[in-house]
Each structure stands twice: as structure tokens, then as C-alpha cells.
CSV table of N, CA, C and O and ligand atoms in Angstrom, one decimal:
chain,number,residue,atom,x,y,z
I,1,MET,N,66.0,186.3,46.2
I,1,MET,CA,67.3,185.7,46.5
I,1,MET,C,67.6,185.8,48.3
I,1,MET,O,67.7,186.8,48.6
I,2,ALA,N,68.4,184.8,48.5
I,2,ALA,CA,68.3,184.9,50.0
I,2,ALA,C,69.8,185.2,50.5
I,2,ALA,O,70.2,185.2,51.1
I,3,GLY,N,70.5,185.1,49.3
I,3,GLY,CA,72.0,185.3,49.4
I,3,GLY,C,72.5,186.6,50.5
I,3,GLY,O,73.2,186.3,51.1
I,4,GLY,N,71.7,187.5,50.3
I,4,GLY,CA,71.8,188.6,51.2
I,4,GLY,C,72.3,188.4,52.4
I,4,GLY,O,72.9,188.7,53.0
I,5,ASN,N,70.9,187.4,52.9
I,5,ASN,CA,71.1,187.2,54.5
I,5,ASN,C,72.4,186.3,55.0
I,5,ASN,O,72.8,186.4,56.0
I,6,ALA,N,72.3,185.4,54.0
I,6,ALA,CA,73.7,184.4,54.2
I,6,ALA,C,74.9,184.9,54.4
I,6,ALA,O,75.9,184.9,55.2
I,7,ILE,N,75.1,186.0,53.4
I,7,ILE,CA,76.6,186.6,53.7
I,7,ILE,C,76.7,187.5,55.2
I,7,ILE,O,77.9,187.5,55.7
I,8,ARG,N,75.9,187.9,55.7
I,8,ARG,CA,75.8,188.6,57.0
I,8,ARG,C,76.6,188.0,57.9
I,8,ARG,O,77.3,188.8,58.9
I,9,GLY,N,76.4,186.6,57.9
I,9,GLY,CA,76.9,185.8,59.3
I,9,GLY,C,78.3,185.8,59.1
I,9,GLY,O,79.1,185.2,60.4
I,10,THR,N,79.2,186.1,58.0
I,10,THR,CA,80.5,185.7,57.7
I,10,THR,C,81.2,187.1,57.6
I,10,THR,O,82.2,186.9,57.1
I,11,ARG,N,80.7,188.2,58.0
I,11,ARG,CA,81.5,189.4,58.0
I,11,ARG,C,82.9,189.5,58.6
I,11,ARG,O,82.7,189.0,59.8
I,12,VAL,N,83.8,190.2,58.2
I,12,VAL,CA,85.0,190.4,58.8
I,12,VAL,C,84.7,190.8,60.1
I,12,VAL,O,84.0,191.7,60.5
I,13,GLY,N,85.4,190.1,61.1
I,13,GLY,CA,85.3,190.8,62.5
I,13,GLY,C,84.1,190.2,63.4
I,13,GLY,O,84.1,190.3,64.8
I,14,ALA,N,83.4,189.4,62.6
I,14,ALA,CA,82.2,188.8,63.5
I,14,ALA,C,82.7,187.5,64.4
I,14,ALA,O,82.2,187.5,65.4
I,15,GLY,N,83.8,186.9,64.2
I,15,GLY,CA,84.5,186.1,65.4
I,15,GLY,C,85.8,186.0,65.3
I,15,GLY,O,86.5,187.0,64.7
I,16,PRO,N,86.2,185.4,66.5
I,16,PRO,CA,87.8,185.6,66.7
I,16,PRO,C,88.5,184.7,66.0
I,16,PRO,O,89.2,183.4,66.1
I,17,MET,N,88.9,185.6,65.0
I,17,MET,CA,89.3,185.0,63.8
I,17,MET,C,91.2,184.6,63.9
I,17,MET,O,91.5,185.5,64.3
I,18,GLY,N,91.5,183.1,63.7
I,18,GLY,CA,92.9,182.8,64.1
I,18,GLY,C,93.3,182.6,65.3
I,18,GLY,O,94.3,181.9,65.6
I,19,GLU,N,92.1,182.7,66.2
I,19,GLU,CA,92.6,182.3,67.6
I,19,GLU,C,92.3,180.8,67.7
I,19,GLU,O,92.8,180.2,69.0
I,20,ALA,N,91.8,180.0,67.0
I,20,ALA,CA,91.5,178.7,67.1
I,20,ALA,C,93.3,177.8,67.2
I,20,ALA,O,93.6,177.0,67.6
I,21,GLU,N,94.0,178.5,66.4
I,21,GLU,CA,95.2,177.8,66.0
I,21,GLU,C,96.4,178.2,67.2
I,21,GLU,O,97.2,177.4,67.2
I,22,ARG,N,96.1,179.2,68.2
I,22,ARG,CA,96.8,179.1,69.1
I,22,ARG,C,96.5,179.0,70.2
I,22,ARG,O,96.7,179.5,71.3
I,23,GLY,N,95.4,177.9,70.6
I,23,GLY,CA,94.9,177.3,71.6
I,23,GLY,C,95.2,176.2,72.5
I,23,GLY,O,96.7,176.4,72.8
I,24,GLU,N,94.8,175.3,72.9
I,24,GLU,CA,95.1,174.2,73.7
I,24,GLU,C,96.2,173.4,73.3
I,24,GLU,O,97.0,172.6,73.6
I,25,ALA,N,96.4,173.2,71.5
I,25,ALA,CA,97.0,172.3,71.1
I,25,ALA,C,98.5,173.0,70.8
I,25,ALA,O,99.2,172.5,69.6
I,26,ALA,N,98.7,174.3,71.6
I,26,ALA,CA,100.1,174.6,71.4
I,26,ALA,C,100.9,173.8,71.6
I,26,ALA,O,101.3,173.2,72.5
I,27,PRO,N,102.2,173.5,70.6
I,27,PRO,CA,103.2,172.5,70.8
I,27,PRO,C,104.0,173.1,72.1
I,27,PRO,O,104.3,174.1,72.0
I,28,ARG,N,104.4,172.1,72.6
I,28,ARG,CA,105.5,172.3,73.9
I,28,ARG,C,106.6,171.6,73.8
I,28,ARG,O,106.6,170.4,73.0
I,29,ARG,N,107.5,171.9,74.3
I,29,ARG,CA,109.0,171.3,74.0
I,29,ARG,C,109.5,171.1,75.7
I,29,ARG,O,109.4,171.9,76.4
I,30,ARG,N,110.3,170.0,75.9
I,30,ARG,CA,110.9,169.8,77.1
I,30,ARG,C,112.3,170.1,76.9
I,30,ARG,O,113.0,169.5,76.1
I,31,VAL,N,112.6,170.7,77.7
I,31,VAL,CA,114.5,171.1,78.0
I,31,VAL,C,114.8,170.9,79.3
I,31,VAL,O,114.4,171.1,80.3
I,32,PRO,N,115.7,169.9,79.4
I,32,PRO,CA,116.4,169.1,80.6
I,32,PRO,C,117.5,170.1,81.2
I,32,PRO,O,118.4,170.9,80.2
I,33,PHE,N,117.4,170.3,82.1
I,33,PHE,CA,118.1,171.1,82.9
I,33,PHE,C,119.2,170.3,83.8
I,33,PHE,O,118.4,169.3,84.9
I,34,TRP,N,120.3,170.6,84.0
I,34,TRP,CA,121.3,170.1,85.1
I,34,TRP,C,121.8,170.8,85.9
I,34,TRP,O,122.4,171.8,85.8
I,35,CYS,N,121.7,170.6,87.4
I,35,CYS,CA,122.6,171.5,88.1
I,35,CYS,C,123.7,170.6,88.7
I,35,CYS,O,124.0,169.6,88.3
I,36,ALA,N,124.6,171.5,89.5
I,36,ALA,CA,126.1,170.9,89.8
I,36,ALA,C,126.0,169.6,90.4
I,36,ALA,O,127.0,168.9,90.7
I,37,GLN,N,124.9,169.3,91.1
I,37,GLN,CA,124.8,168.1,91.8
I,37,GLN,C,124.3,166.7,90.9
I,37,GLN,O,123.9,165.5,91.6
I,38,GLY,N,124.0,167.2,89.7
I,38,GLY,CA,123.8,166.2,88.8
I,38,GLY,C,122.2,165.8,88.9
I,38,GLY,O,121.8,164.9,88.3
I,39,HIS,N,121.1,166.5,89.3
I,39,HIS,CA,119.9,166.5,89.5
I,39,HIS,C,119.3,166.6,87.8
I,39,HIS,O,119.8,168.2,87.5
I,40,GLU,N,118.7,166.3,87.3
I,40,GLU,CA,117.9,166.4,86.4
I,40,GLU,C,116.7,167.1,86.3
I,40,GLU,O,116.1,166.8,86.9
I,41,THR,N,116.4,168.2,85.5
I,41,THR,CA,115.2,168.7,86.0
I,41,THR,C,114.3,169.2,84.2
I,41,THR,O,114.8,170.1,83.8
I,42,PRO,N,113.4,168.6,84.1
I,42,PRO,CA,113.1,168.7,82.7
I,42,PRO,C,111.8,169.5,83.1
I,42,PRO,O,111.0,169.8,83.8
I,43,VAL,N,111.8,170.8,81.9
I,43,VAL,CA,111.0,171.7,82.3
I,43,VAL,C,110.1,171.8,80.7
I,43,VAL,O,111.0,171.7,79.9
I,44,SER,N,108.8,172.1,80.9
I,44,SER,CA,108.3,172.3,79.5
I,44,SER,C,108.0,173.7,79.3
I,44,SER,O,107.8,174.7,80.2
I,45,PHE,N,108.1,173.9,78.1
I,45,PHE,CA,108.0,175.5,77.3
I,45,PHE,C,107.2,175.0,76.5
I,45,PHE,O,107.3,174.4,75.3
I,46,ALA,N,106.2,176.5,76.1
I,46,ALA,CA,105.7,176.4,75.0
I,46,ALA,C,106.8,176.4,73.8
I,46,ALA,O,107.8,177.2,74.3
I,47,SER,N,106.5,176.3,72.8
I,47,SER,CA,107.4,176.0,71.5
I,47,SER,C,107.8,177.5,71.3
I,47,SER,O,109.1,177.8,70.9
I,48,ASP,N,107.1,178.7,71.5
I,48,ASP,CA,107.3,179.9,71.0
I,48,ASP,C,107.9,180.7,72.4
I,48,ASP,O,108.1,182.1,72.2
I,49,ALA,N,108.3,179.8,73.5
I,49,ALA,CA,108.5,180.7,74.8
I,49,ALA,C,110.2,180.6,74.6
I,49,ALA,O,110.6,179.9,74.2
I,50,GLU,N,110.7,181.6,75.5
I,50,GLU,CA,112.1,182.0,75.6
I,50,GLU,C,112.4,181.3,76.8
I,50,GLU,O,112.0,181.1,77.7
I,51,VAL,N,113.5,180.2,76.5
I,51,VAL,CA,113.9,179.2,77.2
I,51,VAL,C,115.3,180.1,78.1
I,51,VAL,O,116.0,180.3,77.4
I,52,PRO,N,114.9,179.8,79.6
I,52,PRO,CA,116.0,180.7,80.3
I,52,PRO,C,117.4,180.3,80.3
I,52,PRO,O,117.5,178.9,80.4
I,53,GLU,N,118.5,180.7,80.6
I,53,GLU,CA,119.8,179.8,80.5
I,53,GLU,C,120.0,178.7,81.7
I,53,GLU,O,120.2,178.1,82.0
I,54,LEU,N,119.6,179.8,82.9
I,54,LEU,CA,119.4,179.2,84.0
I,54,LEU,C,118.1,178.8,84.7
I,54,LEU,O,116.9,179.4,84.2
I,55,TRP,N,118.0,177.5,85.3
I,55,TRP,CA,116.7,177.2,86.1
I,55,TRP,C,117.1,176.5,87.3
I,55,TRP,O,117.9,175.9,87.5
I,56,ASP,N,116.3,177.0,88.5
I,56,ASP,CA,116.4,176.6,89.8
I,56,ASP,C,116.2,175.3,89.9
I,56,ASP,O,115.1,174.9,89.5
I,57,CYS,N,117.0,174.3,90.4
I,57,CYS,CA,117.0,173.1,90.5
I,57,CYS,C,116.0,173.1,91.9
I,57,CYS,O,116.2,173.4,92.9
I,58,PRO,N,114.9,172.3,91.6
I,58,PRO,CA,113.8,172.4,92.5
I,58,PRO,C,114.1,171.4,94.0
I,58,PRO,O,113.5,171.3,94.6
I,59,ARG,N,115.2,170.6,93.7
I,59,ARG,CA,115.6,169.4,94.7
I,59,ARG,C,116.6,170.3,95.5
I,59,ARG,O,116.6,170.2,96.8
I,60,CYS,N,117.8,171.0,95.1
I,60,CYS,CA,118.9,171.6,95.9
I,60,CYS,C,118.7,173.3,95.8
I,60,CYS,O,119.4,173.7,96.5
I,61,GLY,N,118.3,173.4,95.0
I,61,GLY,CA,118.4,175.1,94.8
I,61,GLY,C,119.2,175.5,94.0
I,61,GLY,O,119.3,176.8,94.0
I,62,LEU,N,120.2,175.0,93.8
I,62,LEU,CA,121.2,175.1,92.8
I,62,LEU,C,120.6,175.6,91.7
I,62,LEU,O,119.9,174.9,90.9
I,63,PRO,N,121.8,176.4,91.0
I,63,PRO,CA,121.2,177.1,89.5
I,63,PRO,C,121.7,175.8,88.5
I,63,PRO,O,122.6,175.0,88.7
I,64,ALA,N,120.7,175.6,87.6
I,64,ALA,CA,120.8,174.1,86.7
I,64,ALA,C,120.7,175.0,85.3
I,64,ALA,O,120.1,176.0,84.7
I,65,GLY,N,121.8,174.3,84.4
I,65,GLY,CA,121.7,174.9,82.9
I,65,GLY,C,121.5,173.5,82.2
I,65,GLY,O,121.4,172.3,82.5
I,66,GLN,N,121.5,173.8,80.7
I,66,GLN,CA,121.3,173.0,79.8
I,66,GLN,C,122.4,172.3,79.3
I,66,GLN,O,122.0,171.2,78.7
I,67,ASP,N,123.3,172.4,79.9
I,67,ASP,CA,124.8,171.4,79.2
I,67,ASP,C,124.7,170.6,80.6
I,67,ASP,O,125.4,171.0,81.8
I,68,GLN,N,124.4,169.2,80.4
I,68,GLN,CA,124.6,168.1,81.4
I,68,GLN,C,126.3,168.1,81.9
I,68,GLN,O,126.8,168.0,82.9
I,69,ALA,N,127.0,168.3,80.7
I,69,ALA,CA,128.5,168.0,81.0
I,69,ALA,C,129.3,169.3,81.9
I,69,ALA,O,130.2,169.1,82.5
I,70,ALA,N,128.4,170.6,81.8
I,70,ALA,CA,129.1,171.6,82.6
I,70,ALA,C,127.9,172.4,83.1
I,70,ALA,O,127.7,173.3,82.6
I,71,PRO,N,127.5,171.8,84.3
I,71,PRO,CA,126.6,172.6,85.0
I,71,PRO,C,127.3,173.8,85.5
I,71,PRO,O,128.2,173.7,85.7
I,72,PRO,N,126.2,174.9,85.7
I,72,PRO,CA,126.7,176.1,86.5
I,72,PRO,C,127.3,175.7,87.8
I,72,PRO,O,126.6,175.0,88.3
I,73,PRO,N,128.0,176.2,88.0
I,73,PRO,CA,128.9,176.4,89.6
I,73,PRO,C,127.7,176.9,90.5
I,73,PRO,O,127.2,177.6,90.5
I,74,ALA,N,127.7,176.1,91.8
I,74,ALA,CA,127.1,176.4,92.8
I,74,ALA,C,127.7,177.8,93.3
I,74,ALA,O,129.1,177.9,93.8
I,75,PRO,N,126.8,179.0,93.7
I,75,PRO,CA,127.3,179.9,93.9
I,75,PRO,C,127.7,180.1,95.4
I,75,PRO,O,127.2,179.4,96.3
I,76,ARG,N,129.1,180.7,95.6
I,76,ARG,CA,129.3,180.8,97.2
I,76,ARG,C,128.5,181.6,98.3
I,76,ARG,O,128.3,181.5,99.1
I,77,THR,N,128.1,182.7,97.5
I,77,THR,CA,126.8,183.7,98.3
I,77,THR,C,125.8,183.7,97.5
I,77,THR,O,125.7,183.9,96.3
I,78,GLU,N,124.5,183.1,98.0
I,78,GLU,CA,123.3,183.8,97.2
I,78,GLU,C,122.9,184.6,97.5
I,78,GLU,O,122.5,185.1,98.6
I,79,PRO,N,122.5,185.1,96.3
I,79,PRO,CA,121.7,186.6,96.8
I,79,PRO,C,120.4,186.2,97.5
I,79,PRO,O,119.8,187.2,98.1
I,80,TYR,N,119.9,185.1,97.1
I,80,TYR,CA,118.4,184.9,97.7
I,80,TYR,C,118.5,183.5,97.8
I,80,TYR,O,119.3,182.8,97.3
I,81,LYS,N,117.6,183.1,98.8
I,81,LYS,CA,117.8,181.8,99.0
I,81,LYS,C,116.3,180.9,98.7
I,81,LYS,O,115.2,181.8,98.7
I,82,THR,N,116.4,179.9,98.4
I,82,THR,CA,115.4,179.0,98.1
I,82,THR,C,114.4,178.8,99.2
I,82,THR,O,114.9,178.9,100.4
I,83,HIS,N,112.9,178.3,99.0
I,83,HIS,CA,112.3,178.3,100.2
I,83,HIS,C,112.8,176.9,101.0
I,83,HIS,O,112.8,177.2,102.2
I,84,LEU,N,113.1,176.0,100.6
I,84,LEU,CA,114.0,174.8,101.1
I,84,LEU,C,115.1,174.9,101.7
I,84,LEU,O,115.3,174.8,103.0
I,85,ALA,N,115.9,175.9,101.2
I,85,ALA,CA,116.9,176.6,102.0
I,85,ALA,C,116.9,177.3,103.1
I,85,ALA,O,117.2,176.8,104.1
I,86,TYR,N,115.9,178.0,103.1
I,86,TYR,CA,115.3,179.0,104.5
I,86,TYR,C,114.7,178.0,105.3
I,86,TYR,O,115.3,178.1,106.2
I,87,VAL,N,114.2,176.9,105.1
I,87,VAL,CA,113.3,175.8,106.0
I,87,VAL,C,114.6,175.4,106.5
I,87,VAL,O,114.3,175.0,107.6
I,88,ARG,N,115.3,174.8,106.0
I,88,ARG,CA,116.4,173.8,106.6
I,88,ARG,C,117.3,174.5,107.1
I,88,ARG,O,117.9,174.0,108.4
I,89,GLU,N,117.4,176.0,107.0
I,89,GLU,CA,118.1,176.7,108.2
I,89,GLU,C,117.6,176.8,109.4
I,89,GLU,O,118.6,176.9,110.2
I,90,ARG,N,116.5,176.6,109.5
I,90,ARG,CA,115.7,177.1,110.5
I,90,ARG,C,115.5,175.9,111.4
I,90,ARG,O,115.1,175.4,112.5
I,91,ARG,N,116.1,174.5,110.5
I,91,ARG,CA,115.8,173.1,111.4
I,91,ARG,C,116.8,172.4,111.5
I,91,ARG,O,117.9,173.0,110.8
I,92,SER,N,117.1,171.3,112.0
I,92,SER,CA,118.1,170.6,112.4
I,92,SER,C,118.5,169.9,111.0
I,92,SER,O,117.3,170.2,110.3
I,93,ASP,N,119.4,169.4,110.8
I,93,ASP,CA,119.6,168.5,109.9
I,93,ASP,C,119.0,167.4,109.6
I,93,ASP,O,118.4,167.0,108.4
I,94,ALA,N,118.7,166.9,110.5
I,94,ALA,CA,117.9,165.7,110.6
I,94,ALA,C,116.7,166.0,110.2
I,94,ALA,O,115.9,165.5,109.3
I,95,ASP,N,115.9,166.9,110.9
I,95,ASP,CA,114.6,167.4,110.2
I,95,ASP,C,114.7,167.9,108.4
I,95,ASP,O,113.9,167.5,107.8
I,96,GLY,N,115.9,168.7,108.2
I,96,GLY,CA,115.8,168.6,107.0
I,96,GLY,C,116.0,167.7,105.9
I,96,GLY,O,115.3,167.7,105.1
I,97,ASP,N,116.6,166.6,106.3
I,97,ASP,CA,116.8,165.5,105.4
I,97,ASP,C,115.4,164.8,105.4
I,97,ASP,O,114.9,164.4,104.3
I,98,ALA,N,114.7,164.6,106.7
I,98,ALA,CA,113.3,164.3,106.5
I,98,ALA,C,112.1,165.1,105.3
I,98,ALA,O,111.6,164.4,105.0
I,99,LEU,N,112.3,166.4,105.8
I,99,LEU,CA,111.7,167.3,104.6
I,99,LEU,C,112.1,167.1,103.1
I,99,LEU,O,111.4,166.5,102.2
I,100,LEU,N,113.3,166.8,102.8
I,100,LEU,CA,113.7,166.4,101.7
I,100,LEU,C,113.3,165.2,101.2
I,100,LEU,O,112.7,164.9,100.1
I,101,GLU,N,113.3,163.9,102.0
I,101,GLU,CA,112.8,162.7,102.1
I,101,GLU,C,111.3,162.9,101.5
I,101,GLU,O,111.1,162.2,100.4
I,102,GLU,N,110.4,163.5,102.3
I,102,GLU,CA,109.3,163.8,102.0
I,102,GLU,C,108.8,164.1,100.7
I,102,GLU,O,108.0,163.9,100.0
I,103,ALA,N,109.9,165.4,100.3
I,103,ALA,CA,109.7,166.2,99.0
I,103,ALA,C,109.8,165.3,97.9
I,103,ALA,O,109.0,165.3,96.7
I,104,LEU,N,110.8,164.4,98.1
I,104,LEU,CA,111.2,163.6,97.0
I,104,LEU,C,110.1,162.3,96.6
I,104,LEU,O,109.8,162.1,95.6
I,105,ALA,N,109.8,162.2,97.8
I,105,ALA,CA,108.7,161.0,97.8
I,105,ALA,C,107.4,161.6,97.0
I,105,ALA,O,106.8,161.1,96.0
I,106,LYS,N,107.3,162.7,97.3
I,106,LYS,CA,105.9,163.6,96.8
I,106,LYS,C,106.1,163.6,95.3
I,106,LYS,O,105.5,163.3,94.4
I,107,LEU,N,107.2,164.1,94.8
I,107,LEU,CA,107.6,163.9,93.5
I,107,LEU,C,108.1,162.7,92.7
I,107,LEU,O,107.0,162.7,91.9
I,108,ARG,N,108.2,161.6,93.5
I,108,ARG,CA,108.1,160.4,92.6
I,108,ARG,C,106.6,159.9,92.5
I,108,ARG,O,106.4,159.4,91.4
I,109,ALA,N,105.9,160.4,93.3
I,109,ALA,CA,104.5,159.7,93.5
I,109,ALA,C,103.7,160.3,92.5
I,109,ALA,O,102.9,160.1,91.5
I,110,ARG,N,104.1,162.0,92.0
I,110,ARG,CA,103.3,162.5,91.1
I,110,ARG,C,103.9,162.2,89.7
I,110,ARG,O,103.2,162.2,88.8
I,111,ARG,N,105.3,161.6,89.6
I,111,ARG,CA,105.9,161.1,88.6
I,111,ARG,C,104.9,159.8,88.5
I,111,ARG,O,105.4,159.2,87.2
I,112,GLY,N,104.5,159.1,89.1
I,112,GLY,CA,104.0,157.7,89.1
I,112,GLY,C,105.1,156.8,89.3
I,112,GLY,O,105.0,155.6,88.5
I,113,ALA,N,106.4,156.9,89.5
I,113,ALA,CA,107.4,156.0,89.6
I,113,ALA,C,107.3,155.0,90.5
I,113,ALA,O,106.5,155.0,91.6
D,1,ZN,ZN1,119.9,170.1,92.0
């Protein structure tokens, strides 16, 4: 009988059982966030990931929320600055606008718009 040998390859623990199900095909969902300036930022989360209440707007650095009609107010005093805000502070407004334009252009190019 050859059955004894065939069973050996399927013993429990021989392979990563169950891991195939949570691999690359993990379902994702897009959650849009809106800041006080009306910027929409779609953020992708794994379906089982915890979605934060607030998300920093990548365009202006303001906090963005999931309610488009009632975005979180801009804080008067920021506990920390975004990189862009920090850069803008060190440059003139004109330079800052140019930087912003550049960033927006890159963003548009990435989206293929
Ligand atoms: Zn914004």
C-alpha cells in the first residue's frame, strides 16, 4: 500500500494554512476626508483597518474629517506643523505659492488627470 506515504505531505502544520486568504487580495475601501478648505482626500484603508476620525489634508495641512458638510475647524494654534507649513514659513509667499503649484502639478500627474 502506498497510502502511508501520500498522507505524510498533508500533515497538520506542513504549510502556512490560512495565510492565502489574507494576502494580496485583501479588500480595501476608500474613505474620503474633507478639510475646512474643501479639499477632498480619498484615503485607502484595508477593510479591517481602523479608520481615524481625522486625517491631515495633504494640500493645506488642515485636519480633515469624514463629514463633508462639517469639516473640522482649522486650529488656531497648531501643536505641530506640517512639512509644507514649515517650508512656507521659511520662504516668501511667492515661493510658497510656487511650491504649492508644483506639488499640485505632481499630484495631478500622479492621478493621470
Ligand atoms: Zn485642505
